[in-house]
RNA sequence: GGCGCCGUACCCAAGCGGCUAAGGGAGUGGAUUGCAAAUCCAUGAUUCAGCGGUUCGAGUCCGCUCGGCGCCUCCA
């Protein structure tokens, strides 16, 4: 089945053609580990997870590489400001190395809670300084660099295709609109490959290099590490839409200049999650973490559902109301799946109308990952009276293999009795006795009491059960 | 100033030239229930910000107006 993806390079939907039959190499920009990742950061990882599952579903072998940026970068725009890692380290009273590991662990935990599968390879920038130095040397040998003010710069005027993917030539950039102009640069768009001349003090992470002791510029890691793990030319590069004009533009320039060939075939960029007050960003402080949603009583998967409810290339404004709606929908799905599972096993094979539903789902999936439609397919098949329960279960389990809402797992989960300082069963028995005697004030009293302790009573024709609120 | 995106029911959100404008949440009515919860059934835009235009046919293409947002070297 053809997989259609919107390629930023060309700004059109294209049929995915792998470089090697049955193989996909994808590189995804990973986290900068000086703080917790926020829920906006989780959108790219979620959609990349969907993309990867889609390829796997259709039989591809996926090599998924993600970097961990654990080298310090700057708090301010341009070459001003304090190193973020050092700032965090000072504030937490930890070393920069410990800070990096601490937030990296927190990141993996968030991915796990959102049911995002781990990349095939995750690579730390600090483990690949040698690769970066090698690449800078190659660029230097080929004449793409110059040294100015103690730092090594990439000379963008030597790379005629600079900014092609980002369509920068169409824009009249307002130089210095937000950022101080670096007088050491020959061209406005030039960028640092290697710093030896730090503008801030106490740089904690430094390495020896042919240009002196220092540290890498912030674009080179992705070029060096992707080439190492995926080769000089690979299929897909993913990231947030904000990376298009600078980070990815610079990555393309230095990679293609160094490698002497086309670097990436498909660029997949996700739009932003916004707060009502505007963009969510670490430096603005108006961000929410996965943990903060959990603290508010939500399941991380409620957020995954919320993300899947919108298309990845559209902005999505986060609100508690929409998270509530996502939670209601997800919990309802789990209940329905649970009910179906109670009726028997999933069908071993799909036939007739069930196949039509699967076909529809697949069609929506390969249409640039139209997850809102995929969710709609699930809801439609649930309501279809012509499908048997085993068919529905089989379909849902299969579809959830892509959507990753852990429906099977959640439905199979036995409710764990919270400790309420008493025996739930005994109270339920007492209540049913009261109901039998039509003593409803007593039975309602017991129900309210249990509800206050987090247990909701459910009367069914088959008897009384309970669930955690 | 330049580049780009968006405006679809009470809310979120698909649809991107052609059957009756997906789906979810909330609401309402009914069935069920001692009452609830859950579940099931029913119910929702003669209409897609506004105004023009192109077309046999337009949320869907073009222009203008109004409103919102993002980017222009920290950023997913």
Short mmCIF file of C-alpha atoms (C1' of nucleotides) in Angstrom, two decimals:
data_model
loop_
_atom_site.label_atom_id
_atom_site.label_comp_id
_atom_site.label_asym_id
_atom_site.label_seq_id
_atom_site.Cartn_x
_atom_site.Cartn_y
_atom_site.Cartn_z
CA UNK A 1 0.00 0.00 0.00
CA UNK A 2 1.34 3.41 -0.93
CA UNK A 3 2.06 5.64 2.02
CA UNK A 4 1.44 9.30 1.27
CA UNK A 5 3.40 11.79 3.33
CA UNK A 6 3.53 15.56 3.18
CA UNK A 7 7.10 16.49 2.39
CA UNK A 8 8.18 19.93 3.54
CA UNK A 9 10.83 19.71 0.84
CA UNK A 10 8.55 20.50 -2.07
CA UNK A 11 5.52 21.32 0.08
CA UNK A 12 3.38 18.54 -1.27
CA UNK A 13 2.03 15.15 -0.42
CA UNK A 14 4.21 12.45 -1.97
CA UNK A 15 4.16 8.68 -2.18
CA UNK A 16 6.88 7.32 0.04
CA UNK A 17 9.56 5.42 -1.86
CA UNK A 18 12.30 3.92 0.31
CA UNK A 19 15.93 4.04 -0.73
CA UNK A 20 16.14 0.34 -0.07
CA UNK A 21 13.25 -2.03 -0.53
CA UNK A 22 11.49 -2.77 2.71
CA UNK A 23 13.78 -0.54 4.76
CA UNK A 24 13.17 2.86 6.28
CA UNK A 25 15.76 5.05 7.92
CA UNK A 26 14.31 7.89 9.96
CA UNK A 27 16.06 10.45 12.07
CA UNK A 28 14.08 12.47 14.59
CA UNK A 29 15.27 15.48 16.49
CA UNK A 30 15.23 14.53 20.14
CA UNK A 31 15.06 16.42 23.39
CA UNK A 32 17.41 18.94 24.90
CA UNK A 33 17.86 17.62 28.40
CA UNK A 34 18.20 20.67 30.57
CA UNK A 35 14.59 20.63 31.74
CA UNK A 36 11.51 18.46 31.60
CA UNK A 37 9.99 17.95 28.21
CA UNK A 38 6.60 19.64 28.02
CA UNK A 39 3.43 18.30 26.46
CA UNK A 40 4.07 20.31 23.30
CA UNK A 41 7.40 18.54 22.92
CA UNK A 42 5.55 15.23 23.06
CA UNK A 43 3.62 15.85 19.87
CA UNK A 44 6.46 15.12 17.47
CA UNK A 45 7.44 11.98 19.36
CA UNK A 46 3.84 10.82 19.30
CA UNK A 47 3.36 11.34 15.59
CA UNK A 48 6.78 9.85 14.85
CA UNK A 49 5.66 6.84 16.84
CA UNK A 50 2.54 6.59 14.67
CA UNK A 51 4.67 6.92 11.56
CA UNK A 52 7.04 4.22 12.70
CA UNK A 53 4.20 1.87 13.64
CA UNK A 54 2.66 2.52 10.24
CA UNK A 55 5.82 1.49 8.43
CA UNK A 56 6.18 -1.57 10.62
CA UNK A 57 2.53 -2.46 10.02
CA UNK A 58 3.10 -2.44 6.30
CA UNK A 59 6.12 -4.65 6.58
CA UNK A 60 9.01 -2.23 6.62
CA UNK A 61 12.03 -2.67 8.78
CA UNK A 62 12.51 0.68 10.49
CA UNK A 63 15.72 2.17 11.78
CA UNK A 64 14.65 5.01 14.01
CA UNK A 65 17.41 7.23 15.34
CA UNK A 66 16.96 9.97 17.90
CA UNK A 67 19.52 12.28 19.38
CA UNK A 68 19.74 13.38 22.97
CA UNK A 69 21.09 16.89 23.10
CA UNK A 70 23.07 16.92 26.30
CA UNK A 71 25.54 19.60 25.29
CA UNK A 72 24.77 22.97 26.72
CA UNK A 73 23.27 25.60 24.51
CA UNK A 74 22.37 29.16 25.16
CA UNK A 75 19.49 30.66 27.05
CA UNK A 76 19.32 33.64 24.78
CA UNK A 77 19.14 34.07 21.07
CA UNK A 78 22.33 34.44 19.15
CA UNK A 79 25.55 33.86 20.97
CA UNK A 80 24.49 35.68 24.05
CA UNK A 81 23.20 34.47 27.33
CA UNK A 82 23.90 31.73 29.74
CA UNK A 83 24.41 28.09 28.98
CA UNK A 84 21.12 26.34 29.73
CA UNK A 85 22.75 23.26 31.17
CA UNK A 86 24.89 25.31 33.53
CA UNK A 87 21.91 27.35 34.59
CA UNK A 88 19.91 24.23 35.38
CA UNK A 89 22.86 22.64 37.15
CA UNK A 90 23.34 25.68 39.34
CA UNK A 91 19.66 25.86 40.17
CA UNK A 92 19.44 22.19 41.06
CA UNK A 93 22.83 21.96 42.69
CA UNK A 94 23.91 19.16 40.38
CA UNK A 95 26.70 18.77 37.84
CA UNK A 96 25.83 19.39 34.20
CA UNK A 97 26.38 15.71 33.50
CA UNK A 98 23.97 14.69 36.22
CA UNK A 99 21.43 17.20 34.97
CA UNK A 100 21.58 15.69 31.51
CA UNK A 101 21.07 12.15 32.80
CA UNK A 102 18.32 13.22 35.18
CA UNK A 103 16.21 14.86 32.48
CA UNK A 104 16.98 12.14 29.98
CA UNK A 105 15.54 9.58 32.38
CA UNK A 106 12.48 11.78 32.93
CA UNK A 107 12.09 11.95 29.16
CA UNK A 108 12.09 8.18 28.72
CA UNK A 109 9.56 7.90 31.49
CA UNK A 110 7.24 10.33 29.72
CA UNK A 111 7.56 8.40 26.47
CA UNK A 112 6.69 5.20 28.26
CA UNK A 113 3.61 6.76 29.82
CA UNK A 114 2.46 7.95 26.42
CA UNK A 115 3.13 4.49 24.99
CA UNK A 116 5.70 5.86 22.56
CA UNK A 117 8.08 3.12 21.55
CA UNK A 118 11.76 3.74 22.04
CA UNK A 119 13.88 4.60 19.03
CA UNK A 120 16.05 1.87 17.56
CA UNK A 121 19.04 4.02 18.41
CA UNK A 122 19.18 6.92 20.81
CA UNK A 123 22.45 8.75 20.78
CA UNK A 124 23.87 11.38 23.08
CA UNK A 125 25.64 14.31 21.56
CA UNK A 126 28.41 14.11 24.14
CA UNK A 127 29.21 10.55 23.00
CA UNK A 128 29.76 11.72 19.44
CA UNK A 129 32.01 14.74 19.72
CA UNK A 130 34.60 12.87 17.65
CA UNK A 131 32.14 12.37 14.81
CA UNK A 132 31.29 16.05 14.88
CA UNK A 133 34.94 17.06 14.78
CA UNK A 134 35.50 14.72 11.84
CA UNK A 135 32.64 16.30 9.95
CA UNK A 136 33.85 19.83 10.66
CA UNK A 137 37.32 18.83 9.42
CA UNK A 138 35.81 17.52 6.22
CA UNK A 139 33.96 20.79 5.76
CA UNK A 140 37.16 22.66 6.45
CA UNK A 141 39.06 20.59 3.90
CA UNK A 142 36.41 21.27 1.31
CA UNK A 143 36.60 24.98 1.98
CA UNK A 144 33.21 25.56 3.54
CA UNK A 145 34.49 27.10 6.75
CA UNK A 146 36.31 30.10 8.14
CA UNK A 147 37.57 31.03 11.53
CA UNK A 148 36.57 34.29 13.04
CA UNK A 149 36.65 35.56 16.59
CA UNK A 150 38.02 32.21 17.71
CA UNK A 151 35.08 30.18 16.37
CA UNK A 152 34.69 28.01 13.31
CA UNK A 153 31.86 29.17 11.04
CA UNK A 154 30.04 27.53 8.16
CA UNK A 155 30.16 29.83 5.16
CA UNK A 156 26.66 29.64 3.72
CA UNK A 157 27.66 31.64 0.65
CA UNK A 158 29.63 28.59 -0.49
CA UNK A 159 26.48 26.49 -0.53
CA UNK A 160 24.21 27.83 -3.28
CA UNK A 161 21.24 25.68 -2.32
CA UNK A 162 21.18 27.15 1.16
CA UNK A 163 17.62 27.54 2.45
CA UNK A 164 15.97 25.79 -0.49
CA UNK A 165 13.86 23.42 1.60
CA UNK A 166 12.78 26.27 3.88
CA UNK A 167 12.09 28.61 0.95
CA UNK A 168 14.27 31.22 2.61
CA UNK A 169 14.99 32.91 -0.71
CA UNK A 170 11.36 34.03 -0.82
CA UNK A 171 11.58 35.82 2.45
CA UNK A 172 12.94 39.17 3.27
CA UNK A 173 14.46 38.34 6.57
CA UNK A 174 14.68 41.08 9.05
CA UNK A 175 18.22 40.73 10.22
CA UNK A 176 18.58 41.29 13.89
CA UNK A 177 14.82 41.48 14.35
CA UNK A 178 15.11 39.50 17.51
CA UNK A 179 18.75 38.68 17.81
CA UNK A 180 21.90 40.67 18.12
CA UNK A 181 24.03 40.56 15.00
CA UNK A 182 27.24 38.57 15.31
CA UNK A 183 29.95 40.78 13.80
CA UNK A 184 32.23 37.80 13.31
CA UNK A 185 29.98 36.41 10.62
CA UNK A 186 30.62 37.07 6.97
CA UNK A 187 27.04 36.37 6.01
CA UNK A 188 23.88 36.77 7.97
CA UNK A 189 22.99 33.09 7.73
CA UNK A 190 26.43 31.71 8.67
CA UNK A 191 26.50 29.64 11.81
CA UNK A 192 29.04 28.31 14.27
CA UNK A 193 30.35 24.77 13.89
CA UNK A 194 32.78 24.88 16.78
CA UNK A 195 33.15 27.37 19.62
CA UNK A 196 36.45 28.03 21.34
CA UNK A 197 35.61 31.54 22.32
CA UNK A 198 32.82 31.33 24.79
CA UNK A 199 30.90 34.45 25.58
CA UNK A 200 29.78 33.12 28.89
CA UNK A 201 31.86 31.91 31.74
CA UNK A 202 32.37 28.51 33.30
CA UNK A 203 31.57 26.44 30.25
CA UNK A 204 31.52 23.04 31.92
CA UNK A 205 31.52 20.79 28.89
CA UNK A 206 34.57 21.30 26.70
CA UNK A 207 36.59 19.04 24.45
CA UNK A 208 39.91 19.26 22.65
CA UNK A 209 39.71 19.87 18.94
CA UNK A 210 41.96 20.92 16.07
CA UNK A 211 40.71 24.47 16.66
CA UNK A 212 41.30 24.49 20.36
CA UNK A 213 39.44 23.47 23.45
CA UNK A 214 35.76 24.16 23.10
CA UNK A 215 32.40 22.72 22.21
CA UNK A 216 30.28 22.09 19.11
CA UNK A 217 27.71 24.36 17.56
CA UNK A 218 24.20 23.17 17.97
CA UNK A 219 23.41 21.93 14.45
CA UNK A 220 26.36 19.66 13.84
CA UNK A 221 25.29 16.86 16.15
CA UNK A 222 22.30 15.86 14.05
CA UNK A 223 24.33 15.78 10.86
CA UNK A 224 27.17 13.81 12.40
CA UNK A 225 25.03 11.28 14.24
CA UNK A 226 22.49 10.69 11.48
CA UNK A 227 25.28 9.96 9.03
CA UNK A 228 26.87 7.59 11.47
CA UNK A 229 23.75 5.53 12.08
CA UNK A 230 21.78 5.93 8.87
CA UNK A 231 24.39 6.74 6.26
CA UNK A 232 25.01 9.81 4.15
CA UNK A 233 21.65 9.58 2.44
CA UNK A 234 18.56 8.34 4.22
CA UNK A 235 14.78 8.41 3.93
CA UNK A 236 13.11 10.56 6.54
CA UNK A 237 13.95 13.39 8.90
CA UNK A 238 11.34 14.53 11.41
CA UNK A 239 10.99 17.45 13.75
CA UNK A 240 8.95 20.42 14.82
CA UNK A 241 7.95 23.04 12.31
CA UNK A 242 10.09 25.58 14.14
CA UNK A 243 13.21 23.79 12.99
CA UNK A 244 12.58 24.38 9.31
CA UNK A 245 14.19 27.79 8.79
CA UNK A 246 17.30 27.42 10.91
CA UNK A 247 18.17 24.09 12.40
CA UNK A 248 17.18 21.87 9.51
CA UNK A 249 18.33 24.39 6.96
CA UNK A 250 21.76 24.41 8.53
CA UNK A 251 21.80 20.65 8.90
CA UNK A 252 21.12 20.24 5.20
CA UNK A 253 23.83 22.72 4.26
CA UNK A 254 26.57 21.18 6.34
CA UNK A 255 25.55 17.57 5.64
CA UNK A 256 25.32 17.92 1.89
CA UNK A 257 28.47 20.04 1.78
CA UNK A 258 30.41 17.46 3.80
CA UNK A 259 28.95 14.33 2.21
CA UNK A 260 28.78 15.65 -1.33
CA UNK A 261 25.36 14.13 -1.93
CA UNK A 262 21.65 14.49 -1.25
CA UNK A 263 21.04 13.96 2.45
CA UNK A 264 17.34 13.41 3.25
CA UNK A 265 14.45 12.46 0.94
CA UNK A 266 11.42 13.28 3.09
CA UNK A 267 11.04 16.01 5.68
CA UNK A 268 8.14 15.52 8.08
CA UNK A 269 7.31 18.47 10.32
CA UNK A 270 4.63 18.71 12.98
CA UNK A 271 2.76 21.87 13.92
CA UNK A 272 2.67 23.21 17.45
CA UNK A 273 0.55 22.66 20.50
CA UNK A 274 -0.42 26.09 21.75
CA UNK A 275 -1.67 27.37 25.05
CA UNK A 276 -4.49 29.88 25.01
CA UNK A 277 -1.90 32.44 25.99
CA UNK A 278 0.20 31.61 22.96
CA UNK A 279 3.06 29.29 22.23
CA UNK A 280 4.21 26.88 24.85
CA UNK A 281 7.90 27.16 25.50
CA UNK A 282 10.37 26.26 28.14
CA UNK A 283 11.83 29.70 28.31
CA UNK A 284 8.42 31.40 28.61
CA UNK A 285 7.52 29.07 31.44
CA UNK A 286 3.93 28.59 30.22
CA UNK A 287 4.25 24.88 29.76
CA UNK A 288 2.72 21.73 31.14
CA UNK A 289 4.48 18.43 31.59
CA UNK A 290 3.09 14.93 31.31
CA UNK A 291 3.58 14.67 35.05
CA UNK A 292 1.46 17.76 35.64
CA UNK A 293 -1.40 16.13 33.71
CA UNK A 294 -1.02 12.99 35.80
CA UNK A 295 -1.03 15.13 38.92
CA UNK A 296 -4.35 16.56 37.79
CA UNK A 297 -5.73 13.05 37.67
CA UNK A 298 -5.48 12.35 33.96
CA UNK A 299 -4.01 9.30 32.33
CA UNK A 300 -1.12 10.15 30.01
CA UNK A 301 -3.03 8.24 27.34
CA UNK A 302 -5.83 10.83 27.55
CA UNK A 303 -3.29 13.24 26.15
CA UNK A 304 -2.25 10.75 23.47
CA UNK A 305 -5.92 10.50 22.49
CA UNK A 306 -6.17 14.28 22.39
CA UNK A 307 -3.18 14.46 20.06
CA UNK A 308 -4.58 11.77 17.78
CA UNK A 309 -7.86 13.69 17.55
CA UNK A 310 -6.20 16.43 15.51
CA UNK A 311 -4.01 16.24 12.44
CA UNK A 312 -0.30 16.59 13.15
CA UNK A 313 0.14 19.43 10.67
CA UNK A 314 -2.50 21.61 12.30
CA UNK A 315 -1.98 23.76 15.32
CA UNK A 316 -3.78 22.44 18.34
CA UNK A 317 -4.71 24.69 21.23
CA UNK A 318 -4.44 22.82 24.49
CA UNK A 319 -7.23 23.30 27.01
CA UNK A 320 -8.42 21.36 30.00
CA UNK A 321 -11.84 21.17 28.37
CA UNK A 322 -10.49 19.36 25.35
CA UNK A 323 -8.43 17.08 27.58
CA UNK A 324 -11.63 16.29 29.49
CA UNK A 325 -13.33 15.43 26.23
CA UNK A 326 -10.42 13.21 25.25
CA UNK A 327 -10.53 11.48 28.60
CA UNK A 328 -14.26 10.82 28.33
CA UNK A 329 -13.84 9.41 24.86
CA UNK A 330 -10.88 7.22 25.76
CA UNK A 331 -12.47 5.86 28.90
CA UNK A 332 -15.61 5.10 26.98
CA UNK A 333 -13.56 3.23 24.38
CA UNK A 334 -11.87 1.18 27.06
CA UNK A 335 -15.23 0.30 28.62
CA UNK A 336 -16.60 -0.80 25.28
CA UNK A 337 -13.56 -2.90 24.54
CA UNK A 338 -13.82 -4.41 27.96
CA UNK A 339 -17.45 -5.33 27.36
CA UNK A 340 -16.56 -6.90 24.02
CA UNK A 341 -13.67 -8.80 25.54
CA UNK A 342 -16.04 -10.16 28.15
CA UNK A 343 -18.05 -11.79 25.37
CA UNK A 344 -15.20 -13.83 24.01
CA UNK A 345 -11.98 -13.92 22.03
CA UNK A 346 -11.07 -11.73 19.10
CA UNK A 347 -11.70 -13.29 15.72
CA UNK A 348 -8.70 -15.06 14.26
CA UNK A 349 -9.40 -13.84 10.75
CA UNK A 350 -11.27 -10.94 9.25
CA UNK A 351 -13.82 -11.27 6.51
CA UNK A 352 -16.55 -9.36 4.75
CA UNK A 353 -17.49 -6.10 6.32
CA UNK A 354 -14.70 -6.29 8.88
CA UNK A 355 -12.21 -6.15 6.05
CA UNK A 356 -13.89 -3.03 4.71
CA UNK A 357 -13.38 -1.31 8.03
CA UNK A 358 -9.76 -2.31 8.10
CA UNK A 359 -9.32 -1.07 4.55
CA UNK A 360 -10.88 2.26 5.45
CA UNK A 361 -8.63 2.59 8.47
CA UNK A 362 -5.54 1.81 6.42
CA UNK A 363 -6.57 4.25 3.75
CA UNK A 364 -6.88 7.04 6.30
CA UNK A 365 -3.62 6.09 7.92
CA UNK A 366 -1.60 6.23 4.73
CA UNK A 367 -3.22 9.54 3.84
CA UNK A 368 -0.52 11.52 5.62
CA UNK A 369 -1.42 9.90 8.94
CA UNK A 370 -5.01 11.07 9.26
CA UNK A 371 -5.41 9.87 12.81
CA UNK A 372 -8.71 11.74 13.43
CA UNK A 373 -10.26 9.64 10.66
CA UNK A 374 -8.67 6.52 12.07
CA UNK A 375 -10.34 7.17 15.39
CA UNK A 376 -13.63 7.79 13.63
CA UNK A 377 -13.26 4.37 11.97
CA UNK A 378 -13.01 2.73 15.36
CA UNK A 379 -16.14 4.48 16.60
CA UNK A 380 -18.04 3.54 13.47
CA UNK A 381 -17.22 -0.14 13.63
CA UNK A 382 -18.14 -0.22 17.31
CA UNK A 383 -21.64 0.92 16.43
CA UNK A 384 -22.06 -1.44 13.49
CA UNK A 385 -24.68 -4.08 14.19
CA UNK A 386 -23.56 -6.23 11.30
CA UNK A 387 -20.23 -6.96 12.92
CA UNK A 388 -19.82 -9.68 15.50
CA UNK A 389 -18.08 -8.93 18.77
CA UNK A 390 -15.07 -11.11 17.89
CA UNK A 391 -14.75 -9.18 14.63
CA UNK A 392 -14.90 -5.86 16.45
CA UNK A 393 -12.31 -6.95 18.95
CA UNK A 394 -9.96 -8.23 16.28
CA UNK A 395 -10.28 -4.98 14.34
CA UNK A 396 -9.79 -2.78 17.36
CA UNK A 397 -6.76 -4.65 18.58
CA UNK A 398 -5.22 -4.45 15.15
CA UNK A 399 -5.96 -0.73 14.75
CA UNK A 400 -4.72 0.02 18.22
CA UNK A 401 -1.45 -1.57 17.23
CA UNK A 402 -1.02 1.67 15.30
CA UNK A 403 -2.81 4.15 17.52
CA UNK A 404 -1.17 2.86 20.67
CA UNK A 405 -3.96 3.62 23.13
CA UNK A 406 -3.32 0.38 25.00
CA UNK A 407 -6.97 -0.56 24.61
CA UNK A 408 -6.46 -4.30 25.00
CA UNK A 409 -4.22 -3.82 27.98
CA UNK A 410 -6.50 -1.28 29.65
CA UNK A 411 -9.57 -3.42 29.10
CA UNK A 412 -7.86 -6.51 30.49
CA UNK A 413 -6.66 -4.64 33.53
CA UNK A 414 -8.23 -5.91 36.71
CA UNK A 415 -9.32 -3.08 38.92
CA UNK A 416 -7.05 -2.99 41.87
CA UNK A 417 -8.98 -2.56 45.07
CA UNK A 418 -7.85 0.66 46.72
CA UNK A 419 -7.48 0.39 50.45
CA UNK A 420 -10.56 2.01 51.89
CA UNK A 421 -10.22 0.82 55.43
CA UNK A 422 -12.89 -1.79 55.02
CA UNK A 423 -14.04 -4.63 52.88
CA UNK A 424 -15.70 -3.48 49.67
CA UNK A 425 -17.46 -6.77 49.11
CA UNK A 426 -18.93 -6.74 52.60
CA UNK A 427 -20.27 -3.22 52.12
CA UNK A 428 -21.75 -4.11 48.77
CA UNK A 429 -23.40 -7.12 50.35
CA UNK A 430 -24.84 -4.97 53.09
CA UNK A 431 -26.09 -2.51 50.53
CA UNK A 432 -27.77 -5.21 48.49
CA UNK A 433 -29.43 -6.52 51.64
CA UNK A 434 -30.73 -3.01 52.31
CA UNK A 435 -31.93 -2.74 48.72
CA UNK A 436 -33.70 -6.06 49.10
CA UNK A 437 -35.50 -4.62 52.09
CA UNK A 438 -36.19 -1.46 50.09
CA UNK A 439 -34.17 0.49 52.62
CA UNK A 440 -32.88 2.85 49.93
CA UNK A 441 -31.65 5.55 52.24
CA UNK A 442 -29.22 3.06 53.75
CA UNK A 443 -28.18 1.69 50.34
CA UNK A 444 -27.58 5.18 48.96
CA UNK A 445 -25.62 6.04 52.05
CA UNK A 446 -23.29 3.14 51.42
CA UNK A 447 -22.98 4.08 47.77
CA UNK A 448 -22.09 7.66 48.65
CA UNK A 449 -19.61 6.50 51.22
CA UNK A 450 -17.84 4.25 48.76
CA UNK A 451 -17.88 6.98 46.13
CA UNK A 452 -16.20 9.32 48.56
CA UNK A 453 -13.46 6.72 48.90
CA UNK A 454 -13.03 6.42 45.17
CA UNK A 455 -15.29 3.44 44.43
CA UNK A 456 -18.23 3.74 42.10
CA UNK A 457 -21.00 1.19 42.52
CA UNK A 458 -22.53 -0.23 39.38
CA UNK A 459 -25.76 -2.22 39.51
CA UNK A 460 -26.30 -4.54 36.58
CA UNK A 461 -28.87 -7.24 35.86
CA UNK A 462 -26.08 -9.72 36.64
CA UNK A 463 -25.37 -8.22 40.03
CA UNK A 464 -23.45 -5.38 41.58
CA UNK A 465 -19.89 -4.52 40.64
CA UNK A 466 -17.63 -1.56 41.20
CA UNK A 467 -14.90 0.45 39.55
CA UNK A 468 -12.33 2.99 40.60
CA UNK A 469 -13.34 6.57 39.94
"C1'" G B 1 8.31 44.89 6.92
"C1'" G B 2 8.70 39.72 4.74
"C1'" C B 3 7.11 34.39 4.73
"C1'" G B 4 3.33 30.91 6.03
"C1'" C B 5 -1.10 28.93 8.36
"C1'" C B 6 -6.05 29.08 10.17
"C1'" G B 7 -11.50 30.73 10.88
"C1'" U B 8 -16.62 24.23 9.90
"C1'" A B 9 -22.68 22.93 15.09
"C1'" C B 10 -22.38 24.72 22.41
"C1'" C B 11 -16.82 22.83 22.61
"C1'" C B 12 -12.76 19.95 20.13
"C1'" A B 13 -12.16 18.40 15.12
"C1'" A B 14 -12.07 15.71 9.90
"C1'" G B 15 -13.12 17.06 5.00
"C1'" C B 16 -9.01 20.39 0.39
"C1'" G B 17 -14.02 20.61 -6.66
"C1'" G B 18 -19.21 16.46 -7.25
"C1'" C B 19 -23.63 11.00 -3.23
"C1'" U B 20 -27.74 13.17 2.53
"C1'" A B 21 -20.83 18.29 5.57
"C1'" A B 22 -16.75 12.25 9.48
"C1'" G B 23 -15.93 11.37 14.53
"C1'" G B 24 -15.63 12.65 19.71
"C1'" G B 25 -17.22 15.62 24.03
"C1'" A B 26 -21.30 18.29 26.18
"C1'" G B 27 -26.75 18.84 25.96
"C1'" U B 28 -31.84 17.13 25.22
"C1'" G B 29 -35.81 13.16 24.79
"C1'" G B 30 -36.74 7.88 25.42
"C1'" A B 31 -35.56 2.59 27.04
"C1'" U B 32 -33.34 0.30 31.34
"C1'" U B 33 -32.69 1.32 36.85
"C1'" G B 34 -35.79 1.73 43.56
"C1'" C B 35 -32.73 6.13 42.31
"C1'" A B 36 -28.09 6.51 40.03
"C1'" A B 37 -23.84 5.03 36.99
"C1'" A B 38 -22.88 2.50 32.64
"C1'" U B 39 -25.31 0.88 28.24
"C1'" C B 40 -28.75 1.19 24.07
"C1'" C B 41 -32.08 4.17 20.85
"C1'" A B 42 -33.36 9.05 19.07
"C1'" U B 43 -31.90 14.19 18.39
"C1'" G B 44 -28.01 18.36 16.08
"C1'" A B 45 -24.91 22.83 10.75
"C1'" U B 46 -30.57 23.95 4.14
"C1'" U B 47 -24.74 25.26 6.05
"C1'" C B 48 -18.78 25.85 6.44
"C1'" A B 49 -16.17 34.28 9.28
"C1'" G B 50 -18.17 38.12 5.52
"C1'" C B 51 -18.50 39.91 0.45
"C1'" G B 52 -17.50 39.24 -4.64
"C1'" G B 53 -15.55 35.97 -8.67
"C1'" U B 54 -14.20 31.24 -11.52
"C1'" U B 55 -17.10 26.63 -12.56
"C1'" C B 56 -22.45 22.64 -14.99
"C1'" G B 57 -21.10 22.27 -9.69
"C1'" A B 58 -17.08 25.42 -4.07
"C1'" G B 59 -16.07 24.79 3.31
"C1'" U B 60 -13.00 22.88 -0.86
"C1'" C B 61 -10.05 27.26 -6.33
"C1'" C B 62 -9.13 33.02 -6.99
"C1'" G B 63 -9.58 38.23 -4.98
"C1'" C B 64 -10.84 41.55 -1.12
"C1'" U B 65 -12.50 42.56 4.02
"C1'" C B 66 -12.75 41.17 9.16
"C1'" G B 67 -10.73 38.04 13.10
"C1'" G B 68 -6.92 34.59 15.21
"C1'" C B 69 -2.04 32.25 15.09
"C1'" G B 70 3.08 30.83 13.90
"C1'" C B 71 8.01 31.96 11.93
"C1'" C B 72 12.04 35.62 10.50
"C1'" U B 73 18.85 32.24 14.31
"C1'" C B 74 16.60 29.35 22.48
"C1'" C B 75 12.50 26.62 20.76
"C1'" A B 76 8.93 20.39 19.13
#
